[in-house]
PDB file of C-alpha atoms in Angstrom:
ATOM      1  CA  PRO Q 171      86.458 101.567 101.434  1.00 48.00           C
ATOM      2  CA  LYS Q 172      88.873 102.199 103.538  1.00 48.00           C
ATOM      3  CA  SER Q 173      90.175 100.222 106.161  1.00 47.00           C
ATOM      4  CA  ARG Q 174      89.071 100.906 109.502  1.00 54.00           C
ATOM      5  CA  GLY Q 175      87.156  99.143 112.438  1.00 58.00           C
ATOM      6  CA  GLY Q 176      89.025  95.338 112.643  1.00 72.00           C
ATOM      7  CA  ARG Q 177      87.548  94.822 115.958  1.00 77.00           C
ATOM      8  CA  LEU Q 178      83.442  95.333 114.779  1.00 83.00           C
ATOM      9  CA  HIS Q 179      84.427  93.496 111.426  1.00 86.00           C
ATOM     10  CA  ARG Q 180      85.125  90.449 113.487  1.00 87.00           C
ATOM     11  CA  GLU Q 181      81.819  90.067 115.456  1.00 91.00           C
ATOM     12  CA  ILE Q 182      80.747  89.789 111.661  1.00 93.00           C
ATOM     13  CA  LEU Q 183      80.796  86.646 111.232  1.00 94.00           C
ATOM     14  CA  TRP Q 184      80.414  84.246 107.775  1.00 96.00           C
ATOM     15  CA  VAL Q 185      77.436  81.630 107.281  1.00 96.00           C
ATOM     16  CA  GLY Q 186      78.097  79.422 105.018  1.00 96.00           C
ATOM     17  CA  ASP Q 187      80.624  78.899 101.720  1.00 96.00           C
ATOM     18  CA  VAL Q 188      82.266  80.721  99.948  1.00 96.00           C
ATOM     19  CA  ILE Q 189      80.842  80.868  96.719  1.00 96.00           C
ATOM     20  CA  ARG Q 190      83.124  82.062  94.895  1.00 95.00           C
ATOM     21  CA  GLU Q 191      86.857  84.338  94.412  1.00 94.00           C
ATOM     22  CA  GLU Q 192      87.645  86.606  92.216  1.00 93.00           C
ATOM     23  CA  LYS Q 193      91.031  89.251  92.823  1.00 90.00           C
ATOM     24  CA  GLY Q 194      91.712  87.826  95.964  1.00 89.00           C
ATOM     25  CA  ARG Q 195      88.492  88.542  96.909  1.00 93.00           C
ATOM     26  CA  ARG Q 196      86.187  86.000  98.772  1.00 95.00           C
ATOM     27  CA  PHE Q 197      82.487  85.989  98.167  1.00 97.00           C
ATOM     28  CA  PHE Q 198      79.317  84.417 100.968  1.00 97.00           C
ATOM     29  CA  ALA Q 199      76.053  84.614 100.143  1.00 97.00           C
ATOM     30  CA  ALA Q 200      74.943  85.632 103.498  1.00 97.00           C
ATOM     31  CA  ALA Q 201      76.539  87.133 106.899  1.00 97.00           C
ATOM     32  CA  ARG Q 202      75.528  87.303 110.174  1.00 97.00           C
ATOM     33  CA  LEU Q 203      75.675  90.717 111.544  1.00 94.00           C
ATOM     34  CA  LYS Q 204      77.035  91.902 115.698  1.00 91.00           C
ATOM     35  CA  ASP Q 205      73.483  91.661 116.889  1.00 91.00           C
ATOM     36  CA  GLY Q 206      71.941  87.983 115.498  1.00 93.00           C
ATOM     37  CA  CYS Q 207      70.611  89.368 111.810  1.00 92.00           C
ATOM     38  CA  VAL Q 208      71.594  87.858 108.730  1.00 96.00           C
ATOM     39  CA  VAL Q 209      72.215  90.048 105.890  1.00 96.00           C
ATOM     40  CA  HIS Q 210      72.419  87.923 101.964  1.00 96.00           C
ATOM     41  CA  VAL Q 211      72.401  88.810  98.976  1.00 96.00           C
ATOM     42  CA  GLY Q 212      69.168  90.642  97.901  1.00 92.00           C
ATOM     43  CA  SER Q 213      68.591  91.560 101.740  1.00 93.00           C
ATOM     44  CA  GLY Q 214      67.020  94.394 102.085  1.00 95.00           C
ATOM     45  CA  VAL Q 215      68.890  96.643 104.813  1.00 96.00           C
ATOM     46  CA  LYS Q 216      69.034  99.757 106.192  1.00 95.00           C
ATOM     47  CA  LEU Q 217      72.200 101.896 106.671  1.00 94.00           C
ATOM     48  CA  LYS Q 218      73.651 103.757 109.425  1.00 87.00           C
ATOM     49  CA  ALA Q 219      73.611 107.846 108.779  1.00 85.00           C
ATOM     50  CA  GLU Q 220      75.580 110.287 110.059  1.00 82.00           C
ATOM     51  CA  SER Q 221      73.152 112.253 111.523  1.00 79.00           C
ATOM     52  CA  ARG Q 222      70.641 111.188 114.453  1.00 76.00           C
ATOM     53  CA  GLY Q 223      67.804 109.556 113.385  1.00 75.00           C
ATOM     54  CA  ALA Q 224      68.759 110.001 109.424  1.00 84.00           C
ATOM     55  CA  PHE Q 225      69.387 106.713 107.932  1.00 91.00           C
ATOM     56  CA  TYR Q 226      69.618 105.387 104.053  1.00 94.00           C
ATOM     57  CA  LEU Q 227      67.873 102.337 102.481  1.00 96.00           C
ATOM     58  CA  ALA Q 228      70.406  99.743  99.547  1.00 96.00           C
ATOM     59  CA  TYR Q 229      69.835  96.146  98.551  1.00 94.00           C
ATOM     60  CA  VAL Q 230      72.483  93.934  99.103  1.00 96.00           C
ATOM     61  CA  ASP Q 231      73.794  93.056  95.464  1.00 95.00           C
ATOM     62  CA  GLU Q 232      77.152  91.117  97.189  1.00 96.00           C
ATOM     63  CA  LEU Q 233      79.084  90.103 100.157  1.00 97.00           C
ATOM     64  CA  PHE Q 234      82.609  89.558  99.629  1.00 97.00           C
ATOM     65  CA  GLU Q 235      86.015  89.341 102.580  1.00 93.00           C
ATOM     66  CA  ASP Q 236      88.400  92.741 101.033  1.00 85.00           C
ATOM     67  CA  GLU Q 237      91.697  90.957  99.790  1.00 80.00           C
ATOM     68  CA  ASP Q 238      93.775  92.226 102.984  1.00 78.00           C
ATOM     69  CA  GLY Q 239      91.232  89.241 105.009  1.00 72.00           C
ATOM     70  CA  GLY Q 240      88.612  90.335 107.791  1.00 78.00           C
ATOM     71  CA  LEU Q 241      87.162  93.280 105.708  1.00 91.00           C
ATOM     72  CA  LYS Q 242      83.495  92.288 105.856  1.00 95.00           C
ATOM     73  CA  VAL Q 243      82.323  94.589 102.805  1.00 95.00           C
ATOM     74  CA  MET Q 244      79.320  94.464 100.699  1.00 96.00           C
ATOM     75  CA  LYS Q 245      78.427  95.858  96.887  1.00 96.00           C
ATOM     76  CA  ASN Q 246      74.853  97.965  97.455  1.00 96.00           C
ATOM     77  CA  ARG Q 247      72.587  98.848  95.448  1.00 94.00           C
ATOM     78  CA  TRP Q 248      70.670 102.667  96.891  1.00 95.00           C
ATOM     79  CA  PHE Q 249      67.390 103.462  96.898  1.00 95.00           C
ATOM     80  CA  TYR Q 250      66.336 107.017  97.460  1.00 93.00           C
ATOM     81  CA  LEU Q 251      63.940 108.977 100.421  1.00 91.00           C
ATOM     82  CA  PRO Q 252      61.952 111.301  99.046  1.00 90.00           C
ATOM     83  CA  ARG Q 253      64.083 114.138 101.183  1.00 86.00           C
ATOM     84  CA  GLU Q 254      67.088 112.985  98.734  1.00 89.00           C
ATOM     85  CA  THR Q 255      65.223 113.875  95.390  1.00 90.00           C
ATOM     86  CA  ASN Q 256      64.399 116.470  94.102  1.00 85.00           C
ATOM     87  CA  GLY Q 257      60.256 116.440  94.526  1.00 74.00           C
ATOM     88  CA  LYS Q 258      59.071 117.251  91.663  1.00 80.00           C
ATOM     89  CA  ARG Q 259      57.373 113.472  92.773  1.00 82.00           C
ATOM     90  CA  LYS Q 260      55.387 113.790  96.220  1.00 80.00           C
ATOM     91  CA  PRO Q 261      55.354 110.264  98.244  1.00 79.00           C
ATOM     92  CA  THR Q 262      51.778 108.524  98.477  1.00 85.00           C
ATOM     93  CA  HIS Q 263      52.780 107.649 101.647  1.00 89.00           C
ATOM     94  CA  GLU Q 264      55.592 107.918 104.748  1.00 88.00           C
ATOM     95  CA  ARG Q 265      57.672 104.783 103.832  1.00 93.00           C
ATOM     96  CA  GLU Q 266      57.688 104.878  99.755  1.00 94.00           C
ATOM     97  CA  VAL Q 267      60.958 105.188  98.512  1.00 95.00           C
ATOM     98  CA  PHE Q 268      62.585 104.836  95.371  1.00 95.00           C
ATOM     99  CA  LEU Q 269      64.739 102.534  93.510  1.00 94.00           C
ATOM    100  CA  SER Q 270      67.838 103.458  91.271  1.00 93.00           C
ATOM    101  CA  ASP Q 271      70.943 102.598  89.127  1.00 90.00           C
ATOM    102  CA  GLN Q 272      73.127 103.727  91.607  1.00 92.00           C
ATOM    103  CA  THR Q 273      75.885 101.722  93.060  1.00 94.00           C
ATOM    104  CA  ASP Q 274      78.748 101.731  96.401  1.00 94.00           C
ATOM    105  CA  PHE Q 275      80.340  99.477  98.457  1.00 95.00           C
ATOM    106  CA  ASN Q 276      80.246 100.157 101.814  1.00 94.00           C
ATOM    107  CA  PHE Q 277      81.472  98.222 105.139  1.00 93.00           C
ATOM    108  CA  LEU Q 278      78.525  95.558 107.071  1.00 95.00           C
ATOM    109  CA  THR Q 279      79.292  97.424 109.832  1.00 93.00           C
ATOM    110  CA  THR Q 280      77.322  99.675 108.436  1.00 93.00           C
ATOM    111  CA  VAL Q 281      74.328  97.986 109.061  1.00 95.00           C
ATOM    112  CA  ASP Q 282      71.973  99.184 111.424  1.00 92.00           C
ATOM    113  CA  ALA Q 283      69.208  96.606 110.231  1.00 93.00           C
ATOM    114  CA  VAL Q 284      67.712  94.265 107.584  1.00 94.00           C
ATOM    115  CA  ALA Q 285      65.224  95.696 106.190  1.00 95.00           C
ATOM    116  CA  ASN Q 286      61.835  95.077 104.218  1.00 94.00           C
ATOM    117  CA  ILE Q 287      61.741  96.871 100.575  1.00 94.00           C
ATOM    118  CA  THR Q 288      59.194  95.143  98.572  1.00 92.00           C
ATOM    119  CA  HIS Q 289      57.846  96.613  95.372  1.00 93.00           C
ATOM    120  CA  LYS Q 290      54.142  97.953  96.290  1.00 93.00           C
ATOM    121  CA  ARG Q 291      51.884  94.956  93.725  1.00 92.00           C
ATOM    122  CA  LEU Q 292      53.540  92.440  95.655  1.00 92.00           C
ATOM    123  CA  ILE Q 293      52.099  93.766  99.151  1.00 91.00           C
ATOM    124  CA  ALA Q 294      49.465  91.398 100.138  1.00 88.00           C
ATOM    125  CA  SER Q 295      47.985  93.774 102.559  1.00 86.00           C
ATOM    126  CA  SER Q 296      46.814  98.138 102.804  1.00 89.00           C
ATOM    127  CA  LEU Q 297      49.704 100.176 102.806  1.00 88.00           C
ATOM    128  CA  ASP Q 298      49.250 101.325 106.328  1.00 90.00           C
ATOM    129  CA  ASP Q 299      49.300  97.392 107.583  1.00 92.00           C
ATOM    130  CA  TYR Q 300      52.394  96.715 105.845  1.00 91.00           C
ATOM    131  CA  ALA Q 301      54.339 100.022 107.133  1.00 89.00           C
ATOM    132  CA  ALA Q 302      53.263  99.449 110.564  1.00 89.00           C
ATOM    133  CA  GLN Q 303      55.246  96.100 110.901  1.00 88.00           C
ATOM    134  CA  GLY Q 304      58.724  97.022 111.568  1.00 86.00           C
ATOM    135  CA  ASP Q 305      60.933  98.465 108.603  1.00 91.00           C
ATOM    136  CA  ASN Q 306      58.599  97.891 106.126  1.00 94.00           C
ATOM    137  CA  PHE Q 307      59.519 100.083 102.878  1.00 95.00           C
ATOM    138  CA  PHE Q 308      58.000 100.270  98.537  1.00 94.00           C
ATOM    139  CA  TYR Q 309      58.059 101.522  96.448  1.00 94.00           C
ATOM    140  CA  SER Q 310      57.247 101.101  92.362  1.00 94.00           C
ATOM    141  CA  TYR Q 311      59.008 104.226  90.655  1.00 94.00           C
ATOM    142  CA  LYS Q 312      63.174 104.471  90.254  1.00 93.00           C
ATOM    143  CA  TYR Q 313      64.323 108.284  90.652  1.00 94.00           C
ATOM    144  CA  ILE Q 314      67.322 108.811  87.571  1.00 92.00           C
ATOM    145  CA  GLU Q 315      68.887 111.035  89.025  1.00 88.00           C
ATOM    146  CA  PRO Q 316      71.187 113.303  86.900  1.00 85.00           C
ATOM    147  CA  ALA Q 317      67.792 113.830  85.172  1.00 89.00           C
ATOM    148  CA  GLY Q 318      65.150 114.021  88.197  1.00 89.00           C
ATOM    149  CA  LEU Q 319      63.017 111.440  86.233  1.00 91.00           C
ATOM    150  CA  PHE Q 320      60.453 109.048  88.320  1.00 93.00           C
ATOM    151  CA  VAL Q 321      59.851 106.617  86.597  1.00 93.00           C
ATOM    152  CA  PRO Q 322      57.539 103.235  87.039  1.00 94.00           C
ATOM    153  CA  VAL Q 323      59.116 100.406  87.188  1.00 93.00           C
ATOM    154  CA  SER Q 324      57.560  96.847  87.431  1.00 88.00           C
ATOM    155  CA  PRO Q 325      57.723  93.889  89.722  1.00 83.00           C
ATOM    156  CA  GLU Q 326      59.441  91.666  87.260  1.00 69.00           C
ATOM    157  CA  ILE Q 327      62.672  94.636  87.070  1.00 59.00           C
ATOM    158  CA  LYS Q 328      64.381  92.759  89.697  1.00 59.00           C
ATOM    159  CA  PRO Q 329      65.856  96.240  92.397  1.00 56.00           C
ATOM    160  CA  VAL Q 330      69.517  94.749  92.964  1.00 47.00           C
ATOM    161  CA  SER Q 331      71.928  95.502  90.458  1.00 41.00           C
ATOM    162  CA  SER Q 332      73.333  92.392  88.145  1.00 36.00           C
ATOM    163  CA  LYS Q 333      76.872  92.290  88.703  1.00 37.00           C
TER     164      LYS Q 333
END
């Protein structure tokens, strides 16, 4: 990501000590956003989109301060929303999303909220009860974009991309 919004980055605080340093970057396990929410490595997050009311979903894989210092960055793995797929598989519920292999780097300033993104089989309540609780989403398929395929995934497959 390109440098921008330095003031906004100063409002985000690292939680805990540096867990490693690599290529001039300092990595952390968590960060506290301006609104007080804490984002951890492994958290689901809802990211701001340019269109009003639109959003993106991702899992946080890494949290780090860029090599120039001051800018808070995350490596994230995307979830596809139904509207972002080829439409060959209709979602079973309005809160169903699809895991992807796509990773990206984004500023923590783009995080709108922490989201709970859980595999469908790990939800103890009904889907409607689960979905009614704030920013809760679920998945049970991975969407392979170039081929337009939906592949079932088990709960044992971690949605966070490996290093």
